[in-house]
mmCIF file of C-alpha atoms in Angstrom:
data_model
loop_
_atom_site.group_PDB
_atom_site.id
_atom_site.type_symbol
_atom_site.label_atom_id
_atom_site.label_comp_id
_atom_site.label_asym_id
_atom_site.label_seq_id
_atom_site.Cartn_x
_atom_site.Cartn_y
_atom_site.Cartn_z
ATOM 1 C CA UNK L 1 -61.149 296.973 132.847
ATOM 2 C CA UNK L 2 -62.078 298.907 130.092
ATOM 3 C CA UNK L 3 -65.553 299.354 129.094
ATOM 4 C CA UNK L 4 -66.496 298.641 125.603
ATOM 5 C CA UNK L 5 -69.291 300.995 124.598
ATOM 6 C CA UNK L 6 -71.414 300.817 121.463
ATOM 7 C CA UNK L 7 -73.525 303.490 120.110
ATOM 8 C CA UNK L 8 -76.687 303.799 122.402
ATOM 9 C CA UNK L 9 -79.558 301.990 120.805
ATOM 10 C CA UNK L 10 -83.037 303.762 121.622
ATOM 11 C CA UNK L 11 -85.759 300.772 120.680
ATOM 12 C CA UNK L 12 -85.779 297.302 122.062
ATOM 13 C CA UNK L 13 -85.801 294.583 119.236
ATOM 14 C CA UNK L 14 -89.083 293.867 119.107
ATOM 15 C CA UNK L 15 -91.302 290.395 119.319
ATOM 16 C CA UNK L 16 -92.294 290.419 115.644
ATOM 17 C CA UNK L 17 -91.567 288.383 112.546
ATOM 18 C CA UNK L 18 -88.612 287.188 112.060
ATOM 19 C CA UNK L 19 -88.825 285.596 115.331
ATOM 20 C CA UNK L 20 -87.301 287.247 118.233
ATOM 21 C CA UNK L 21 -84.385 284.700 118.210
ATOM 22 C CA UNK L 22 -83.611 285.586 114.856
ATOM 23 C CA UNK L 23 -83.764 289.047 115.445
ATOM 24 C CA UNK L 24 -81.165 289.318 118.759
ATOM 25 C CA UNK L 25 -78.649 286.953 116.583
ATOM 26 C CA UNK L 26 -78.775 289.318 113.706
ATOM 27 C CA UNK L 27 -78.259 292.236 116.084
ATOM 28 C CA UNK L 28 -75.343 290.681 117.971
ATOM 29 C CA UNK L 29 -74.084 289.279 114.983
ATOM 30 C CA UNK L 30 -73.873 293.063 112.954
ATOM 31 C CA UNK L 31 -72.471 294.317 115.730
ATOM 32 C CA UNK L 32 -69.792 292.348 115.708
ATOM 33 C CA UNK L 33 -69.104 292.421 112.275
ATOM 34 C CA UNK L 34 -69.120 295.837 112.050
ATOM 35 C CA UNK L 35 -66.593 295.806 114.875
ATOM 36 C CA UNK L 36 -68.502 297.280 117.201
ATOM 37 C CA UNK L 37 -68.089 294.721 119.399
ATOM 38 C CA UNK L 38 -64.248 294.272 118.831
ATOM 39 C CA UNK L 39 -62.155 290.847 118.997
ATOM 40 C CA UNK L 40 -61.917 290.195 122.886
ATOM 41 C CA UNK L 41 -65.369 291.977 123.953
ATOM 42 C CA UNK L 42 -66.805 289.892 126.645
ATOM 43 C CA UNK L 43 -70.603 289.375 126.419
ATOM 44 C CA UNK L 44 -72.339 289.013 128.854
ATOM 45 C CA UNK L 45 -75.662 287.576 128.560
ATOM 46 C CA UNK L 46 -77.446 289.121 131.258
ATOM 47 C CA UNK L 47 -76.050 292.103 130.412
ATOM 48 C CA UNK L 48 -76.724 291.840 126.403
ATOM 49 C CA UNK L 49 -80.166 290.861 127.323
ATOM 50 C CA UNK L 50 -80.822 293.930 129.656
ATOM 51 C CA UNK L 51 -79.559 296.182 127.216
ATOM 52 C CA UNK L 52 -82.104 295.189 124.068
ATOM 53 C CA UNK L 53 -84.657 294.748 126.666
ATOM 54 C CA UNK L 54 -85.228 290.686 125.644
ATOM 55 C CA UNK L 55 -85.321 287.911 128.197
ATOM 56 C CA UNK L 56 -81.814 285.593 128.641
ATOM 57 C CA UNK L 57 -83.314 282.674 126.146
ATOM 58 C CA UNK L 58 -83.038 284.243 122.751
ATOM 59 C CA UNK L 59 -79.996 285.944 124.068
ATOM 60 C CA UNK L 60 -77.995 282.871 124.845
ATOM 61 C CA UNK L 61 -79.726 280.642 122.093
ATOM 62 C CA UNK L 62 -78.188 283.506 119.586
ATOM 63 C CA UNK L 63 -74.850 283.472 121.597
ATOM 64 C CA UNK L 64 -74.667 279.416 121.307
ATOM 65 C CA UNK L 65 -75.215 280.043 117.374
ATOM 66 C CA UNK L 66 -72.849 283.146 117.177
ATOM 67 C CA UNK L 67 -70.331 280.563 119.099
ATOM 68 C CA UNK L 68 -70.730 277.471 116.282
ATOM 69 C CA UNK L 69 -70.062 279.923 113.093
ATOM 70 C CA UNK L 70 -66.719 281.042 115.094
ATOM 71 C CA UNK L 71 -68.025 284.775 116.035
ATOM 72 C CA UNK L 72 -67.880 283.989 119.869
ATOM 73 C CA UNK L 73 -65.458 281.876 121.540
ATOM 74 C CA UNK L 74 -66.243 280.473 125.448
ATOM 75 C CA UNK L 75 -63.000 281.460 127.757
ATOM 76 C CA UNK L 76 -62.723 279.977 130.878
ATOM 77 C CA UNK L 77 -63.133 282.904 133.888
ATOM 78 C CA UNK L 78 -64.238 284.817 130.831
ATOM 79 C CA UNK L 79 -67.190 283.244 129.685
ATOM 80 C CA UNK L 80 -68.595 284.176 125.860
ATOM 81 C CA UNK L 81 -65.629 286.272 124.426
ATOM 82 C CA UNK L 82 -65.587 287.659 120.391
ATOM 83 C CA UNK L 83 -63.429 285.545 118.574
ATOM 84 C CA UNK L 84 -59.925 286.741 116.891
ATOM 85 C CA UNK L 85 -59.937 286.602 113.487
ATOM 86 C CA UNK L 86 -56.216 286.471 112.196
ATOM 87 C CA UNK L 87 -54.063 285.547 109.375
ATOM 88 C CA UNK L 88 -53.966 282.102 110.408
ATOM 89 C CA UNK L 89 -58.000 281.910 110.599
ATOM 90 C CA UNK L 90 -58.395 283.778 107.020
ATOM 91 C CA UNK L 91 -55.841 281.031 105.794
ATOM 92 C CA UNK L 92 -58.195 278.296 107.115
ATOM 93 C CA UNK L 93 -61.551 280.030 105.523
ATOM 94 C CA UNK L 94 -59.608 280.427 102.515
ATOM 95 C CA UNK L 95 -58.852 276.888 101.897
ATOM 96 C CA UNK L 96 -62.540 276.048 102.495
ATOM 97 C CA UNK L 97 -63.703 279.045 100.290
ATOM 98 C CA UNK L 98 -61.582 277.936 97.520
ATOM 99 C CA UNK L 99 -62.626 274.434 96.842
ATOM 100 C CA UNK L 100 -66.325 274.746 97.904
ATOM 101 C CA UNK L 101 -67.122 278.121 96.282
ATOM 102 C CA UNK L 102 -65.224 276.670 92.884
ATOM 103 C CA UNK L 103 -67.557 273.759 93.050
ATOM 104 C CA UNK L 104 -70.555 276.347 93.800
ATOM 105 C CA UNK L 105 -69.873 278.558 90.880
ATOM 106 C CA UNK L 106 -69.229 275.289 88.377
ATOM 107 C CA UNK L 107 -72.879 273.757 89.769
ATOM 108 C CA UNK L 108 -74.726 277.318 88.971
ATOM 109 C CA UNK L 109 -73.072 277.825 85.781
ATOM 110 C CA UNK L 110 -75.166 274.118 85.528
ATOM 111 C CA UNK L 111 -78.631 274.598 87.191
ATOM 112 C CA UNK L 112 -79.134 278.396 87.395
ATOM 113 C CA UNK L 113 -82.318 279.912 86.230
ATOM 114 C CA UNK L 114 -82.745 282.695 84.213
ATOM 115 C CA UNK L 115 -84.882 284.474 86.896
ATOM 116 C CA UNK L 116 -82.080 284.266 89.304
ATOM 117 C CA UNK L 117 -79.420 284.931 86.863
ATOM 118 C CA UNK L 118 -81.158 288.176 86.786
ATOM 119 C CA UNK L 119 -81.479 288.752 90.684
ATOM 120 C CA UNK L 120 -77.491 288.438 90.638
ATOM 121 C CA UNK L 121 -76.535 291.071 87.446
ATOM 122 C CA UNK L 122 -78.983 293.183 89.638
ATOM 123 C CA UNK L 123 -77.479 292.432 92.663
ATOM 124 C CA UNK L 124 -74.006 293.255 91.115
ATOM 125 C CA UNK L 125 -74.904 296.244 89.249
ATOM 126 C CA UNK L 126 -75.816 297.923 92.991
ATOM 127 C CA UNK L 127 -72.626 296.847 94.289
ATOM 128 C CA UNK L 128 -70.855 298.578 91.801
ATOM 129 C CA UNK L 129 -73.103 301.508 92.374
ATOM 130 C CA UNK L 130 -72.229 301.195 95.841
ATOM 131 C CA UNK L 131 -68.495 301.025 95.292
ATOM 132 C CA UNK L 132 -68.461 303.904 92.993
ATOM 133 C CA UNK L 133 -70.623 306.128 95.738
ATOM 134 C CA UNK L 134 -67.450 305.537 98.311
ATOM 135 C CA UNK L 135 -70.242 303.317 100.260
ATOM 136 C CA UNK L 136 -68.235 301.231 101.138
ATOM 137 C CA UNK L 137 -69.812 299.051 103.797
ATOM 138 C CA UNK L 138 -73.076 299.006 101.645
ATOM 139 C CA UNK L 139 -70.406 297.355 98.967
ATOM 140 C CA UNK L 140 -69.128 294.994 101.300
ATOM 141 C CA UNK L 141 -72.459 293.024 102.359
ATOM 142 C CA UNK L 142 -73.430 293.158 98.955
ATOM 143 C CA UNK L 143 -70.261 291.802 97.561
ATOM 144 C CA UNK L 144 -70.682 288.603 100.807
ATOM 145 C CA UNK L 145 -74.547 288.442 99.440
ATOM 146 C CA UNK L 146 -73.084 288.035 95.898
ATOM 147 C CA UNK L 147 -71.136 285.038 97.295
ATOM 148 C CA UNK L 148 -74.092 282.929 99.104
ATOM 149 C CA UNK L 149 -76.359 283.599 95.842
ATOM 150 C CA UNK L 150 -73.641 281.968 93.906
ATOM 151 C CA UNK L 151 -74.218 278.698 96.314
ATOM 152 C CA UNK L 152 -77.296 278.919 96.902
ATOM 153 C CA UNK L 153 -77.975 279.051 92.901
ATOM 154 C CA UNK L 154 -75.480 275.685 93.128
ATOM 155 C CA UNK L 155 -78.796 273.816 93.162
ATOM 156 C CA UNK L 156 -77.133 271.579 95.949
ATOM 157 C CA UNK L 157 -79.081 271.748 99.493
ATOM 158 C CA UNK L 158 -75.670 269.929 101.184
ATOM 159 C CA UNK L 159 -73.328 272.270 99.789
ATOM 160 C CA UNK L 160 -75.248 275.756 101.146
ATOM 161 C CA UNK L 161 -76.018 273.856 104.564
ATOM 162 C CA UNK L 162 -72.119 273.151 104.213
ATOM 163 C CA UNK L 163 -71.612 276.790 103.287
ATOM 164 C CA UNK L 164 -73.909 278.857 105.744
ATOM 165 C CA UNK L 165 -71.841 278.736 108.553
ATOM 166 C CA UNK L 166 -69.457 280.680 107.032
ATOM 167 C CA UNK L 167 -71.233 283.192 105.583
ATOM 168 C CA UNK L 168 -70.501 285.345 109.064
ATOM 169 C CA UNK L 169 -66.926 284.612 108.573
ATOM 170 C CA UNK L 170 -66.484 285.878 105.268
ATOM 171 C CA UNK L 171 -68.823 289.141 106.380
ATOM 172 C CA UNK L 172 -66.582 289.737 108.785
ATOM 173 C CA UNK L 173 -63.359 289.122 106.460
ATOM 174 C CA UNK L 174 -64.847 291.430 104.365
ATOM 175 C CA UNK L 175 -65.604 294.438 106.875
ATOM 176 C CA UNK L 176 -62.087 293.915 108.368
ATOM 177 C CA UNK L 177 -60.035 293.979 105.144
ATOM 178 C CA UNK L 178 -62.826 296.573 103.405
ATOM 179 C CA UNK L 179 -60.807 300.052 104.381
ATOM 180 C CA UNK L 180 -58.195 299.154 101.976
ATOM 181 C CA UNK L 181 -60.272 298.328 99.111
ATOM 182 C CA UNK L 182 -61.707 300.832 96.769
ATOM 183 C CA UNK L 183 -64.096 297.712 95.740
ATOM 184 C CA UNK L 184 -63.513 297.375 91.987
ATOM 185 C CA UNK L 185 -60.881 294.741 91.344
ATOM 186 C CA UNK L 186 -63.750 292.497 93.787
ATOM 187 C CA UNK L 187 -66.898 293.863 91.518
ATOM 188 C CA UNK L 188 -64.547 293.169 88.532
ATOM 189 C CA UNK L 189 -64.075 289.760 89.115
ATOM 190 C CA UNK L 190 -67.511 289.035 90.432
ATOM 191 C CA UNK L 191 -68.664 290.645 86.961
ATOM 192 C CA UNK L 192 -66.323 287.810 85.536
ATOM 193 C CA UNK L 193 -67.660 285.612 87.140
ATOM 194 C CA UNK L 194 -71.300 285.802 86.599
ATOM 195 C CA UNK L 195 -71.010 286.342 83.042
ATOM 196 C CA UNK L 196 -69.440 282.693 82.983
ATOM 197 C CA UNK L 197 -72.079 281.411 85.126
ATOM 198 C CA UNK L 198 -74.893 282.921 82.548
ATOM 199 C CA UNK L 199 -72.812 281.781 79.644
ATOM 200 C CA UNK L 200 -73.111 278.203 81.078
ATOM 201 C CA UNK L 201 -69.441 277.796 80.869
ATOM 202 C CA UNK L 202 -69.050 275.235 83.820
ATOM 203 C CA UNK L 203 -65.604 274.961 84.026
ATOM 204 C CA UNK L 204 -64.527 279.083 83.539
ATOM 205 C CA UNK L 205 -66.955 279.659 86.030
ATOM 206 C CA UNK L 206 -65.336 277.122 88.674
ATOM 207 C CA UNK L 207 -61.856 278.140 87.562
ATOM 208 C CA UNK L 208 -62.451 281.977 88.027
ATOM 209 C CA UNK L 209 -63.968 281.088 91.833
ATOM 210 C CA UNK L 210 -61.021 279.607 92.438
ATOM 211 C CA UNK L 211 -58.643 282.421 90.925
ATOM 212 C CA UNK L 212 -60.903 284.666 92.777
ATOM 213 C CA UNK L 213 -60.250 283.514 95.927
ATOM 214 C CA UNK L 214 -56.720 283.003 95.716
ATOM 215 C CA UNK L 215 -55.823 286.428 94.197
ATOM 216 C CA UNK L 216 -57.304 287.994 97.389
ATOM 217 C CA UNK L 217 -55.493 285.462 100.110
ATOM 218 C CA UNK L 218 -52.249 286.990 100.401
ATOM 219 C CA UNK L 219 -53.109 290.705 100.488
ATOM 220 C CA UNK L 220 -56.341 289.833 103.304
ATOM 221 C CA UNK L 221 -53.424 287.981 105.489
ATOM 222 C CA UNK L 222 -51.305 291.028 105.227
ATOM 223 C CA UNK L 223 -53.716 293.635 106.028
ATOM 224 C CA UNK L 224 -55.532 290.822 109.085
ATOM 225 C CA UNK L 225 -51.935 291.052 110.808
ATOM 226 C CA UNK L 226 -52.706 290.739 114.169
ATOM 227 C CA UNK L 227 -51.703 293.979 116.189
ATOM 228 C CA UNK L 228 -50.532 293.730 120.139
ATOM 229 C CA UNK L 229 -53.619 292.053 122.355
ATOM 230 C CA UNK L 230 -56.092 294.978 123.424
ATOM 231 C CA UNK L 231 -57.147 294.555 127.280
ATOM 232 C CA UNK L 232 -60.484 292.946 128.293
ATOM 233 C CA UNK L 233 -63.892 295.040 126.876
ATOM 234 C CA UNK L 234 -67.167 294.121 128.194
ATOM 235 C CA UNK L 235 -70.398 296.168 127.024
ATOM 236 C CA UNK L 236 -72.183 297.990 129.421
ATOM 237 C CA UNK L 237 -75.721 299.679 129.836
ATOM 238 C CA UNK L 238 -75.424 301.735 126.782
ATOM 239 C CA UNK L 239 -75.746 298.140 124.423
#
């Protein structure tokens, strides 16, 4: 079995605000994001929770949660196992992402305010900074940060409860596909798109969500084909 071994972490997450729940899922989640905990690590919870020095409860209540936004799947003899993520499962998140995040951008072209219309030109301008530094991964969560301000400026509760749990998804699209970008056709469009969003034009703004979204579909499914299966990881002491 090979032993999956992040880089060694030298403080335990503390029991401070956010709450310590919060805090392991937002650990666990990064790490797999950032592939550091690759598609078929096995987790183990004792093991996890050892390793940031927590008890077992906010370790498996972030592992049930990790498990419902499609990070973790539950194997049987394997237990909590991190998820594939294929061309078949960017597919699915696309056809979500392109109907609900057209809808998103057409409602905030509608009911943004100018306060937060600001918080998003200043959001892109530092991706853009970001993708013209080479940082790429910096560019990356901003460019997934640009996309849940865009719902959550939708004005419609149901929609970002609808959208939130795949927000990890689309992270994780975006770390996995990110090598091969040099980020500027993405800040391009998401320039687009915000200036139709501030211009109030309702339907530009849903139609270039939706063009958005498409253009990227194809190329993400090439570069997410899936290479031959990698045998069984499982972190060890050095979490």
């Amino acid at each position: 079995m090979t032993v999956h071994r992040p880089a060694a972490r030298g403080a335990a997450v503390g029991d401070t605000h956010p709450s310590l729940r919060e805090r392991v899922y937002v650990v666990l989640r990064e790490r797999i994001i950032e592939a550091e905990y690759p598609a078929g690590t096995r987790l183990v919870e004792r093991e996890v929770a050892d390793g940031l020095r927590v008890s077992r409860v906010p370790v498996r209540e972030a592992m049930q949660r990790l498990e419902s936004e499609g990070l973790l799947s539950v194997q049987p003899r394997r237990g909590s196992v991190v998820a594939d993520f294929g061309p078949e499962d960017a597919e699915h998140l696309f056809d979500v992402r392109e109907n609900l995040e057209g809808l998103a951008a057409r409602l905030a072209a509608r009911h943004a305010s100018a306060a937060r219309l600001r918080d998003l030109e200043r959001l892109l301008a530092r991706a853009r900074k970001a993708a013209e530094s080479g940082r790429l991964r910096e560019a990356v969560s901003l460019d997934a940060d640009f996309h849940r301000q865009i719902v959550e400026l939708s004005g419609n509760p149901l929609l970002v409860d609808l959208m939130a749990p795949l927000d990890s998804r689309l992270r994780r699209l975006f770390r996995l596909t990110s090598a091969q970008s040099d980020g500027e056709p993405m800040c391009g469009a998401h320039e687009r798109l915000y200036e139709a969003v501030r211009d109030r034009d309702e339907d530009g703004a849903e139609a270039l969500a939706r063009a958005h979204v498409a253009a990227i579909r194809a190329s993400a499914a090439r570069l997410l084909a899936a290479p031959p299966g990698e045998p069984e990881r499982r972190p060890g002491e050095a979490l």
